[in-house]
């Protein structure tokens, strides 16, 4: 049975993370991916969760408390382009995830931006271990979404194949800009 791009991303991330790993949720949103990642890394691991919106941080903090996953999670109210201010360049991560667009049920005028997203992806790739995965969910059906989609698509298709494998996962017969996924694996 076919999986949605989001479900496929979650399954791949779970398979690439082991207890004790360090990972990044570059867009915590409502905390769904953050809690999944926190469960995967376990008590000895670490999830760094970024979001510029206080509402996203608060919603995620509440989910983490309810699931008893707070101790392995550090929530950072800042843009994901500032990863270098919080995570040393020599710290290795096994995974990072991005959900681009806007905060569901939030202010739809606050959206991820092409320049900051690409900067954040680059910073994640610098820290990514061999065999690690960066997952980028693209939601482009909003104002500014097409520009970000094109910028990210250009960036990932130009990554050197000697170092990275890039998979595009999407449904091709759906209307209205369906979300799709890029998975980047470091060789």
Coordinates of C-alpha atoms in Angstrom, one line a residue, residues 149-161 164 166-168 182 184:
X149 CA 9.8 24.8 -3.8
X150 CA 11.9 25.9 -6.8
X151 CA 14.8 27.1 -4.7
X152 CA 15.0 23.9 -2.7
X153 CA 14.5 21.8 -5.8
X154 CA 17.4 23.5 -7.5
X155 CA 19.6 23.1 -4.4
X156 CA 19.0 19.4 -3.9
X157 CA 19.3 18.4 -7.5
X158 CA 22.8 20.0 -7.6
X159 CA 24.1 18.1 -4.6
X160 CA 27.1 16.0 -5.6
X161 CA 26.0 12.3 -6.2
X164 CA 24.6 12.4 -1.4
X166 CA 18.5 12.5 -3.2
X167 CA 15.1 10.9 -3.5
X168 CA 11.9 12.8 -4.6
X182 CA 12.9 15.1 -0.6
X184 CA 18.8 13.4 1.3

